[in-house]
Amino acid sequence: MKRRQAIKTIGLAGAASLILPKLLAKDLLAQANLELLKLDFGTGFKWGVATAAYQIEGAWNVDGKGPSIWDNFSHKKGKIRNNETGDIACDFYHTYAEDLDLVNQMNMDVFRFSIAWSRILPNGTGLINQKGIDFYNRVIDTALEKGIEPWLTLYHWDLPQTLEDKGGWANRDVINWFSEYVSLVANSFGDRVKNWMVFNEPAAFTGLGYMTGTHAPGKKSLGKYPKAIHHVVMCQAEGGRILRALVPDAQVGTTYSMSSIHPKEKIKKHENAAKRMDALLNRLFIEPALGLGYPSKDFTYLKEVEKHMQVGDDQKMIFDFDFHGVQNYFRIVATQSAFPPVLWANQVKPVHLVEDKAKLTDMGWEVYPQGIYEVIRQLSAYKGVKKIYVTENGAAFPDQIENGKVKDIQRIQYFKDYLGEVLRAKNEGAPVHGYFVWSLLDNFEWAEGYHPRFGLVYVDYETQRRTIKDSGLWFKEFLK
Ligand code: GAL
């Protein structure tokens, strides 16, 4: 801190001349660049942790909650690593107060969470479960009492099973079901919640849920997939409109998974593959909302999606979001179309092909800090993108707890490197206003079960005991 202030006052060269001869000006420069300060991000910048209902709540059939597609999917044999389920998860349903204390302890401003649709509407529509509403009231009120801002995601992948039984996202009626749900959430919590996200990563839950079948509801259907995409695009805008009408002082956003996508070699085949994957994975959901339509020029398959458009849909897909959330986890090095029937037929071909010697996380994802810079730049280049939040970023590493400590040095380095790249984009003018870590707690990582640990807080699943990892303590210090 002191060194930094000195550098600010007398300049780098001046500071260098004051330092022991051994330390060259070049080293000083390098060190100054490495040192990250909260203040560099500006005073209004929001720091937070992100979570999702199914991954932490547990209490899957408690107090009147209806089943979701994830309850059903995880209860089927062979769908989740070790056949694990989210039945108990982190038991957040009962431990929320203690867990919100941890958010405070790490000096975070924001707690991002999602509502389990079937906890408040057990059948998806109709009957309201007051006990479910009461639970989220307790979470929101406790957060506010502790000085934490609750940021609410309407949908983080857990559709009520009754709605999936009627066709789920592939049934156009979902626009009505979703509208009813959004209205209930907005009317119930809009007096206290001011920051909203309609969807979490639509490209992920439509692709993995209806095309590769690796996530709930486990469909591999080239018939349902394009329908689901279009209906989610419609709901994205409709959800935004309902929130804006019912919570007039709300900041309305939505989130996208984005990866930097590079052709492996500078040859036509790889370049075309990269372009198609960019259209499918990065641009598919944001462009219709911005009034640009589907990016079918760059990926002709998307004409399959356009087929499901009805008269007037082109206008109804548009919504002027106050902010866009970007979530970045890996880079894609493209060599071929990652799209079925190629991907589907080969089953296991990873979408994110990584360079041979790349550093990998426990998910097999490449550590590539520059990627977050690239996607923020890509997002901020759109006219109509006003504010950007990094609504998720983080990594799973094989954490060990020893004598009550988790020394996750790799994760600390990961955050330093990624934050440095976020700052680079911000300093170049990208309107980045906040950064939320995935995730508060180790939790149920979808098809990977409890194996990958993403938390700033270690969870012992036997005892539900929490331990702040060294990375959480690093944030505590950094943000104080
Ligand atoms: C995101 C997702 C989160 C979490 C994270 C880590 O795609 O929104 O729920 O699972 O990936 O894999």
JSON list of C-alpha atoms in Angstrom, two decimals, residues 116-302:
[
{"chain": "A", "resi": 116, "resn": "ALA", "atom": "CA", "xyz": [-36.53, -22.32, -7.01]},
{"chain": "A", "resi": 117, "resn": "TRP", "atom": "CA", "xyz": [-39.68, -21.85, -9.09]},
{"chain": "A", "resi": 118, "resn": "SER", "atom": "CA", "xyz": [-41.31, -25.03, -7.70]},
{"chain": "A", "resi": 119, "resn": "ARG", "atom": "CA", "xyz": [-40.70, -23.91, -4.11]},
{"chain": "A", "resi": 120, "resn": "ILE", "atom": "CA", "xyz": [-43.15, -21.05, -4.53]},
{"chain": "A", "resi": 121, "resn": "LEU", "atom": "CA", "xyz": [-45.36, -22.55, -7.27]},
{"chain": "A", "resi": 122, "resn": "PRO", "atom": "CA", "xyz": [-45.16, -26.33, -6.65]},
{"chain": "A", "resi": 123, "resn": "ASN", "atom": "CA", "xyz": [-46.99, -27.10, -9.91]},
{"chain": "A", "resi": 124, "resn": "GLY", "atom": "CA", "xyz": [-45.34, -24.32, -11.87]},
{"chain": "A", "resi": 125, "resn": "THR", "atom": "CA", "xyz": [-48.56, -22.27, -12.06]},
{"chain": "A", "resi": 126, "resn": "GLY", "atom": "CA", "xyz": [-51.67, -21.86, -9.94]},
{"chain": "A", "resi": 127, "resn": "LEU", "atom": "CA", "xyz": [-51.35, -22.84, -6.30]},
{"chain": "A", "resi": 128, "resn": "ILE", "atom": "CA", "xyz": [-48.93, -20.64, -4.35]},
{"chain": "A", "resi": 129, "resn": "ASN", "atom": "CA", "xyz": [-46.79, -22.15, -1.58]},
{"chain": "A", "resi": 130, "resn": "GLN", "atom": "CA", "xyz": [-46.62, -19.46, 1.10]},
{"chain": "A", "resi": 131, "resn": "LYS", "atom": "CA", "xyz": [-43.93, -21.34, 3.02]},
{"chain": "A", "resi": 132, "resn": "GLY", "atom": "CA", "xyz": [-41.66, -21.04, 0.00]},
{"chain": "A", "resi": 133, "resn": "ILE", "atom": "CA", "xyz": [-42.29, -17.30, -0.25]},
{"chain": "A", "resi": 134, "resn": "ASP", "atom": "CA", "xyz": [-41.61, -17.00, 3.49]},
{"chain": "A", "resi": 135, "resn": "PHE", "atom": "CA", "xyz": [-38.23, -18.70, 3.05]},
{"chain": "A", "resi": 136, "resn": "TYR", "atom": "CA", "xyz": [-37.08, -16.21, 0.41]},
{"chain": "A", "resi": 137, "resn": "ASN", "atom": "CA", "xyz": [-38.43, -13.36, 2.55]},
{"chain": "A", "resi": 138, "resn": "ARG", "atom": "CA", "xyz": [-36.19, -14.58, 5.37]},
{"chain": "A", "resi": 139, "resn": "VAL", "atom": "CA", "xyz": [-33.17, -14.78, 3.05]},
{"chain": "A", "resi": 140, "resn": "ILE", "atom": "CA", "xyz": [-33.77, -11.30, 1.64]},
{"chain": "A", "resi": 141, "resn": "ASP", "atom": "CA", "xyz": [-34.49, -9.70, 5.01]},
{"chain": "A", "resi": 142, "resn": "THR", "atom": "CA", "xyz": [-31.48, -11.32, 6.65]},
{"chain": "A", "resi": 143, "resn": "ALA", "atom": "CA", "xyz": [-29.22, -10.14, 3.82]},
{"chain": "A", "resi": 144, "resn": "LEU", "atom": "CA", "xyz": [-30.53, -6.58, 4.10]},
{"chain": "A", "resi": 145, "resn": "GLU", "atom": "CA", "xyz": [-30.15, -6.58, 7.89]},
{"chain": "A", "resi": 146, "resn": "LYS", "atom": "CA", "xyz": [-26.52, -7.50, 7.41]},
{"chain": "A", "resi": 147, "resn": "GLY", "atom": "CA", "xyz": [-25.99, -4.73, 4.87]},
{"chain": "A", "resi": 148, "resn": "ILE", "atom": "CA", "xyz": [-25.76, -7.16, 1.93]},
{"chain": "A", "resi": 149, "resn": "GLU", "atom": "CA", "xyz": [-27.55, -6.42, -1.36]},
{"chain": "A", "resi": 150, "resn": "PRO", "atom": "CA", "xyz": [-29.67, -9.35, -2.56]},
{"chain": "A", "resi": 151, "resn": "TRP", "atom": "CA", "xyz": [-29.41, -9.81, -6.36]},
{"chain": "A", "resi": 152, "resn": "LEU", "atom": "CA", "xyz": [-32.09, -12.15, -7.62]},
{"chain": "A", "resi": 153, "resn": "THR", "atom": "CA", "xyz": [-31.91, -14.54, -10.60]},
{"chain": "A", "resi": 154, "resn": "LEU", "atom": "CA", "xyz": [-35.39, -15.64, -11.67]},
{"chain": "A", "resi": 155, "resn": "TYR", "atom": "CA", "xyz": [-34.31, -18.84, -13.36]},
{"chain": "A", "resi": 156, "resn": "HIS", "atom": "CA", "xyz": [-31.14, -20.82, -12.73]},
{"chain": "A", "resi": 157, "resn": "TRP", "atom": "CA", "xyz": [-32.12, -24.08, -14.46]},
{"chain": "A", "resi": 158, "resn": "ASP", "atom": "CA", "xyz": [-34.68, -25.75, -12.17]},
{"chain": "A", "resi": 159, "resn": "LEU", "atom": "CA", "xyz": [-37.97, -25.82, -14.09]},
{"chain": "A", "resi": 160, "resn": "PRO", "atom": "CA", "xyz": [-40.92, -27.32, -12.19]},
{"chain": "A", "resi": 161, "resn": "GLN", "atom": "CA", "xyz": [-41.29, -30.95, -13.30]},
{"chain": "A", "resi": 162, "resn": "THR", "atom": "CA", "xyz": [-45.04, -30.52, -13.95]},
{"chain": "A", "resi": 163, "resn": "LEU", "atom": "CA", "xyz": [-44.18, -27.97, -16.65]},
{"chain": "A", "resi": 164, "resn": "GLU", "atom": "CA", "xyz": [-41.56, -30.22, -18.19]},
{"chain": "A", "resi": 165, "resn": "ASP", "atom": "CA", "xyz": [-44.23, -32.91, -18.35]},
{"chain": "A", "resi": 166, "resn": "LYS", "atom": "CA", "xyz": [-46.16, -30.53, -20.61]},
{"chain": "A", "resi": 167, "resn": "GLY", "atom": "CA", "xyz": [-43.15, -29.99, -22.88]},
{"chain": "A", "resi": 168, "resn": "GLY", "atom": "CA", "xyz": [-41.11, -27.56, -20.80]},
{"chain": "A", "resi": 169, "resn": "TRP", "atom": "CA", "xyz": [-39.20, -24.85, -22.65]},
{"chain": "A", "resi": 170, "resn": "ALA", "atom": "CA", "xyz": [-40.10, -26.52, -25.96]},
{"chain": "A", "resi": 171, "resn": "ASN", "atom": "CA", "xyz": [-43.80, -25.69, -25.43]},
{"chain": "A", "resi": 172, "resn": "ARG", "atom": "CA", "xyz": [-44.72, -22.13, -26.39]},
{"chain": "A", "resi": 173, "resn": "ASP", "atom": "CA", "xyz": [-47.14, -21.99, -23.45]},
{"chain": "A", "resi": 174, "resn": "VAL", "atom": "CA", "xyz": [-44.03, -21.55, -21.30]},
{"chain": "A", "resi": 175, "resn": "ILE", "atom": "CA", "xyz": [-44.26, -17.84, -22.11]},
{"chain": "A", "resi": 176, "resn": "ASN", "atom": "CA", "xyz": [-47.51, -17.70, -20.09]},
{"chain": "A", "resi": 177, "resn": "TRP", "atom": "CA", "xyz": [-46.22, -19.98, -17.32]},
{"chain": "A", "resi": 178, "resn": "PHE", "atom": "CA", "xyz": [-43.06, -17.92, -16.99]},
{"chain": "A", "resi": 179, "resn": "SER", "atom": "CA", "xyz": [-45.01, -14.64, -16.97]},
{"chain": "A", "resi": 180, "resn": "GLU", "atom": "CA", "xyz": [-47.17, -15.86, -14.08]},
{"chain": "A", "resi": 181, "resn": "TYR", "atom": "CA", "xyz": [-44.06, -16.91, -12.16]},
{"chain": "A", "resi": 182, "resn": "VAL", "atom": "CA", "xyz": [-42.20, -13.65, -12.81]},
{"chain": "A", "resi": 183, "resn": "SER", "atom": "CA", "xyz": [-45.20, -11.58, -11.71]},
{"chain": "A", "resi": 184, "resn": "LEU", "atom": "CA", "xyz": [-45.44, -13.51, -8.45]},
{"chain": "A", "resi": 185, "resn": "VAL", "atom": "CA", "xyz": [-41.73, -13.09, -7.71]},
{"chain": "A", "resi": 186, "resn": "ALA", "atom": "CA", "xyz": [-41.75, -9.39, -8.62]},
{"chain": "A", "resi": 187, "resn": "ASN", "atom": "CA", "xyz": [-44.83, -8.70, -6.49]},
{"chain": "A", "resi": 188, "resn": "SER", "atom": "CA", "xyz": [-43.49, -10.71, -3.55]},
{"chain": "A", "resi": 189, "resn": "PHE", "atom": "CA", "xyz": [-39.94, -9.37, -3.37]},
{"chain": "A", "resi": 190, "resn": "GLY", "atom": "CA", "xyz": [-39.80, -6.21, -5.53]},
{"chain": "A", "resi": 191, "resn": "ASP", "atom": "CA", "xyz": [-40.26, -3.92, -2.54]},
{"chain": "A", "resi": 192, "resn": "ARG", "atom": "CA", "xyz": [-36.80, -4.97, -1.27]},
{"chain": "A", "resi": 193, "resn": "VAL", "atom": "CA", "xyz": [-34.92, -6.50, -4.19]},
{"chain": "A", "resi": 194, "resn": "LYS", "atom": "CA", "xyz": [-33.68, -3.89, -6.67]},
{"chain": "A", "resi": 195, "resn": "ASN", "atom": "CA", "xyz": [-31.30, -5.87, -8.88]},
{"chain": "A", "resi": 196, "resn": "TRP", "atom": "CA", "xyz": [-32.70, -8.63, -11.05]},
{"chain": "A", "resi": 197, "resn": "MET", "atom": "CA", "xyz": [-31.45, -11.15, -13.57]},
{"chain": "A", "resi": 198, "resn": "VAL", "atom": "CA", "xyz": [-34.03, -12.90, -15.75]},
{"chain": "A", "resi": 199, "resn": "PHE", "atom": "CA", "xyz": [-31.98, -15.93, -16.81]},
{"chain": "A", "resi": 200, "resn": "ASN", "atom": "CA", "xyz": [-28.77, -17.66, -15.93]},
{"chain": "A", "resi": 201, "resn": "GLU", "atom": "CA", "xyz": [-26.87, -18.71, -19.06]},
{"chain": "A", "resi": 202, "resn": "PRO", "atom": "CA", "xyz": [-29.63, -19.60, -21.54]},
{"chain": "A", "resi": 203, "resn": "ALA", "atom": "CA", "xyz": [-27.15, -21.09, -24.03]},
{"chain": "A", "resi": 204, "resn": "ALA", "atom": "CA", "xyz": [-26.07, -23.57, -21.37]},
{"chain": "A", "resi": 205, "resn": "PHE", "atom": "CA", "xyz": [-29.44, -24.76, -20.12]},
{"chain": "A", "resi": 206, "resn": "THR", "atom": "CA", "xyz": [-31.03, -25.07, -23.56]},
{"chain": "A", "resi": 207, "resn": "GLY", "atom": "CA", "xyz": [-27.99, -26.81, -25.09]},
{"chain": "A", "resi": 208, "resn": "LEU", "atom": "CA", "xyz": [-27.21, -29.17, -22.22]},
{"chain": "A", "resi": 209, "resn": "GLY", "atom": "CA", "xyz": [-30.85, -29.79, -21.33]},
{"chain": "A", "resi": 210, "resn": "TYR", "atom": "CA", "xyz": [-32.45, -30.30, -24.76]},
{"chain": "A", "resi": 211, "resn": "MET", "atom": "CA", "xyz": [-29.61, -31.10, -27.13]},
{"chain": "A", "resi": 212, "resn": "THR", "atom": "CA", "xyz": [-26.74, -32.98, -25.48]},
{"chain": "A", "resi": 213, "resn": "GLY", "atom": "CA", "xyz": [-28.99, -34.29, -22.68]},
{"chain": "A", "resi": 214, "resn": "THR", "atom": "CA", "xyz": [-26.22, -34.07, -20.11]},
{"chain": "A", "resi": 215, "resn": "HIS", "atom": "CA", "xyz": [-28.26, -31.78, -17.85]},
{"chain": "A", "resi": 216, "resn": "ALA", "atom": "CA", "xyz": [-31.93, -31.84, -16.82]},
{"chain": "A", "resi": 217, "resn": "PRO", "atom": "CA", "xyz": [-34.34, -32.57, -18.34]},
{"chain": "A", "resi": 218, "resn": "GLY", "atom": "CA", "xyz": [-31.91, -34.83, -20.24]},
{"chain": "A", "resi": 219, "resn": "LYS", "atom": "CA", "xyz": [-33.40, -34.53, -23.72]},
{"chain": "A", "resi": 220, "resn": "LYS", "atom": "CA", "xyz": [-31.36, -35.14, -26.86]},
{"chain": "A", "resi": 221, "resn": "SER", "atom": "CA", "xyz": [-33.78, -33.70, -29.33]},
{"chain": "A", "resi": 222, "resn": "LEU", "atom": "CA", "xyz": [-33.05, -31.75, -32.46]},
{"chain": "A", "resi": 223, "resn": "GLY", "atom": "CA", "xyz": [-36.78, -31.10, -32.57]},
{"chain": "A", "resi": 224, "resn": "LYS", "atom": "CA", "xyz": [-37.10, -29.59, -29.10]},
{"chain": "A", "resi": 225, "resn": "TYR", "atom": "CA", "xyz": [-33.79, -27.75, -28.99]},
{"chain": "A", "resi": 226, "resn": "PRO", "atom": "CA", "xyz": [-34.55, -24.96, -31.50]},
{"chain": "A", "resi": 227, "resn": "LYS", "atom": "CA", "xyz": [-38.03, -24.50, -30.04]},
{"chain": "A", "resi": 228, "resn": "ALA", "atom": "CA", "xyz": [-36.63, -24.19, -26.53]},
{"chain": "A", "resi": 229, "resn": "ILE", "atom": "CA", "xyz": [-34.16, -21.55, -27.76]},
{"chain": "A", "resi": 230, "resn": "HIS", "atom": "CA", "xyz": [-36.89, -19.40, -29.27]},
{"chain": "A", "resi": 231, "resn": "HIS", "atom": "CA", "xyz": [-39.19, -19.65, -26.27]},
{"chain": "A", "resi": 232, "resn": "VAL", "atom": "CA", "xyz": [-36.37, -18.75, -23.90]},
{"chain": "A", "resi": 233, "resn": "VAL", "atom": "CA", "xyz": [-35.58, -15.72, -26.06]},
{"chain": "A", "resi": 234, "resn": "MET", "atom": "CA", "xyz": [-39.24, -14.70, -25.86]},
{"chain": "A", "resi": 235, "resn": "CYS", "atom": "CA", "xyz": [-39.33, -15.22, -22.08]},
{"chain": "A", "resi": 236, "resn": "GLN", "atom": "CA", "xyz": [-36.11, -13.29, -21.64]},
{"chain": "A", "resi": 237, "resn": "ALA", "atom": "CA", "xyz": [-37.69, -10.12, -23.03]},
{"chain": "A", "resi": 238, "resn": "GLU", "atom": "CA", "xyz": [-41.13, -10.74, -21.50]},
{"chain": "A", "resi": 239, "resn": "GLY", "atom": "CA", "xyz": [-39.55, -11.30, -18.08]},
{"chain": "A", "resi": 240, "resn": "GLY", "atom": "CA", "xyz": [-37.70, -7.99, -18.45]},
{"chain": "A", "resi": 241, "resn": "ARG", "atom": "CA", "xyz": [-40.91, -6.16, -19.34]},
{"chain": "A", "resi": 242, "resn": "ILE", "atom": "CA", "xyz": [-42.81, -7.62, -16.37]},
{"chain": "A", "resi": 243, "resn": "LEU", "atom": "CA", "xyz": [-40.05, -6.69, -13.94]},
{"chain": "A", "resi": 244, "resn": "ARG", "atom": "CA", "xyz": [-39.87, -3.17, -15.28]},
{"chain": "A", "resi": 245, "resn": "ALA", "atom": "CA", "xyz": [-43.64, -2.74, -14.99]},
{"chain": "A", "resi": 246, "resn": "LEU", "atom": "CA", "xyz": [-43.98, -4.21, -11.50]},
{"chain": "A", "resi": 247, "resn": "VAL", "atom": "CA", "xyz": [-40.72, -2.98, -9.94]},
{"chain": "A", "resi": 248, "resn": "PRO", "atom": "CA", "xyz": [-40.28, 0.45, -11.49]},
{"chain": "A", "resi": 249, "resn": "ASP", "atom": "CA", "xyz": [-37.08, 1.30, -9.59]},
{"chain": "A", "resi": 250, "resn": "ALA", "atom": "CA", "xyz": [-35.42, -2.03, -10.45]},
{"chain": "A", "resi": 251, "resn": "GLN", "atom": "CA", "xyz": [-32.22, -2.55, -12.40]},
{"chain": "A", "resi": 252, "resn": "VAL", "atom": "CA", "xyz": [-33.21, -5.28, -14.83]},
{"chain": "A", "resi": 253, "resn": "GLY", "atom": "CA", "xyz": [-30.54, -7.53, -16.31]},
{"chain": "A", "resi": 254, "resn": "THR", "atom": "CA", "xyz": [-29.89, -11.04, -17.49]},
{"chain": "A", "resi": 255, "resn": "THR", "atom": "CA", "xyz": [-26.76, -13.18, -17.73]},
{"chain": "A", "resi": 256, "resn": "TYR", "atom": "CA", "xyz": [-24.84, -14.97, -20.48]},
{"chain": "A", "resi": 257, "resn": "SER", "atom": "CA", "xyz": [-22.07, -17.52, -20.56]},
{"chain": "A", "resi": 258, "resn": "MET", "atom": "CA", "xyz": [-19.35, -16.24, -22.87]},
{"chain": "A", "resi": 259, "resn": "SER", "atom": "CA", "xyz": [-16.09, -17.80, -23.99]},
{"chain": "A", "resi": 260, "resn": "SER", "atom": "CA", "xyz": [-13.31, -16.39, -26.05]},
{"chain": "A", "resi": 261, "resn": "ILE", "atom": "CA", "xyz": [-13.28, -18.52, -29.17]},
{"chain": "A", "resi": 262, "resn": "HIS", "atom": "CA", "xyz": [-10.18, -18.86, -31.31]},
{"chain": "A", "resi": 263, "resn": "PRO", "atom": "CA", "xyz": [-9.58, -20.89, -34.44]},
{"chain": "A", "resi": 264, "resn": "LYS", "atom": "CA", "xyz": [-6.84, -23.41, -33.72]},
{"chain": "A", "resi": 265, "resn": "GLU", "atom": "CA", "xyz": [-5.02, -22.54, -36.89]},
{"chain": "A", "resi": 266, "resn": "LYS", "atom": "CA", "xyz": [-5.44, -19.72, -39.36]},
{"chain": "A", "resi": 267, "resn": "ILE", "atom": "CA", "xyz": [-7.17, -21.91, -41.90]},
{"chain": "A", "resi": 268, "resn": "LYS", "atom": "CA", "xyz": [-10.66, -21.56, -43.32]},
{"chain": "A", "resi": 269, "resn": "LYS", "atom": "CA", "xyz": [-12.03, -24.70, -41.68]},
{"chain": "A", "resi": 270, "resn": "HIS", "atom": "CA", "xyz": [-11.01, -23.61, -38.18]},
{"chain": "A", "resi": 271, "resn": "GLU", "atom": "CA", "xyz": [-12.02, -20.01, -38.73]},
{"chain": "A", "resi": 272, "resn": "ASN", "atom": "CA", "xyz": [-15.47, -21.04, -39.88]},
{"chain": "A", "resi": 273, "resn": "ALA", "atom": "CA", "xyz": [-15.84, -23.38, -36.93]},
{"chain": "A", "resi": 274, "resn": "ALA", "atom": "CA", "xyz": [-14.92, -20.53, -34.57]},
{"chain": "A", "resi": 275, "resn": "LYS", "atom": "CA", "xyz": [-17.46, -18.25, -36.21]},
{"chain": "A", "resi": 276, "resn": "ARG", "atom": "CA", "xyz": [-20.26, -20.80, -35.89]},
{"chain": "A", "resi": 277, "resn": "MET", "atom": "CA", "xyz": [-19.47, -21.51, -32.27]},
{"chain": "A", "resi": 278, "resn": "ASP", "atom": "CA", "xyz": [-19.38, -17.81, -31.48]},
{"chain": "A", "resi": 279, "resn": "ALA", "atom": "CA", "xyz": [-22.86, -17.44, -33.01]},
{"chain": "A", "resi": 280, "resn": "LEU", "atom": "CA", "xyz": [-24.23, -20.43, -31.09]},
{"chain": "A", "resi": 281, "resn": "LEU", "atom": "CA", "xyz": [-22.56, -19.92, -27.72]},
{"chain": "A", "resi": 282, "resn": "ASN", "atom": "CA", "xyz": [-21.94, -16.19, -27.35]},
{"chain": "A", "resi": 283, "resn": "ARG", "atom": "CA", "xyz": [-24.38, -14.32, -29.57]},
{"chain": "A", "resi": 284, "resn": "LEU", "atom": "CA", "xyz": [-27.54, -16.41, -29.79]},
{"chain": "A", "resi": 285, "resn": "PHE", "atom": "CA", "xyz": [-29.48, -14.93, -26.87]},
{"chain": "A", "resi": 286, "resn": "ILE", "atom": "CA", "xyz": [-28.21, -11.38, -26.62]},
{"chain": "A", "resi": 287, "resn": "GLU", "atom": "CA", "xyz": [-28.60, -10.38, -30.26]},
{"chain": "A", "resi": 288, "resn": "PRO", "atom": "CA", "xyz": [-32.38, -10.93, -30.51]},
{"chain": "A", "resi": 289, "resn": "ALA", "atom": "CA", "xyz": [-32.81, -8.90, -27.29]},
{"chain": "A", "resi": 290, "resn": "LEU", "atom": "CA", "xyz": [-30.80, -6.07, -28.82]},
{"chain": "A", "resi": 291, "resn": "GLY", "atom": "CA", "xyz": [-32.99, -6.10, -31.92]},
{"chain": "A", "resi": 292, "resn": "LEU", "atom": "CA", "xyz": [-30.39, -7.77, -34.14]},
{"chain": "A", "resi": 293, "resn": "GLY", "atom": "CA", "xyz": [-32.31, -11.02, -34.62]},
{"chain": "A", "resi": 294, "resn": "TYR", "atom": "CA", "xyz": [-30.75, -14.47, -34.56]},
{"chain": "A", "resi": 295, "resn": "PRO", "atom": "CA", "xyz": [-27.16, -14.70, -35.87]},
{"chain": "A", "resi": 296, "resn": "SER", "atom": "CA", "xyz": [-28.21, -17.20, -38.54]},
{"chain": "A", "resi": 297, "resn": "LYS", "atom": "CA", "xyz": [-26.04, -15.54, -41.21]},
{"chain": "A", "resi": 298, "resn": "ASP", "atom": "CA", "xyz": [-23.01, -16.84, -39.37]},
{"chain": "A", "resi": 299, "resn": "PHE", "atom": "CA", "xyz": [-24.53, -20.20, -38.53]},
{"chain": "A", "resi": 300, "resn": "THR", "atom": "CA", "xyz": [-27.19, -21.37, -40.94]},
{"chain": "A", "resi": 301, "resn": "TYR", "atom": "CA", "xyz": [-28.45, -24.05, -38.54]},
{"chain": "A", "resi": 302, "resn": "LEU", "atom": "CA", "xyz": [-30.10, -21.21, -36.59]}
]
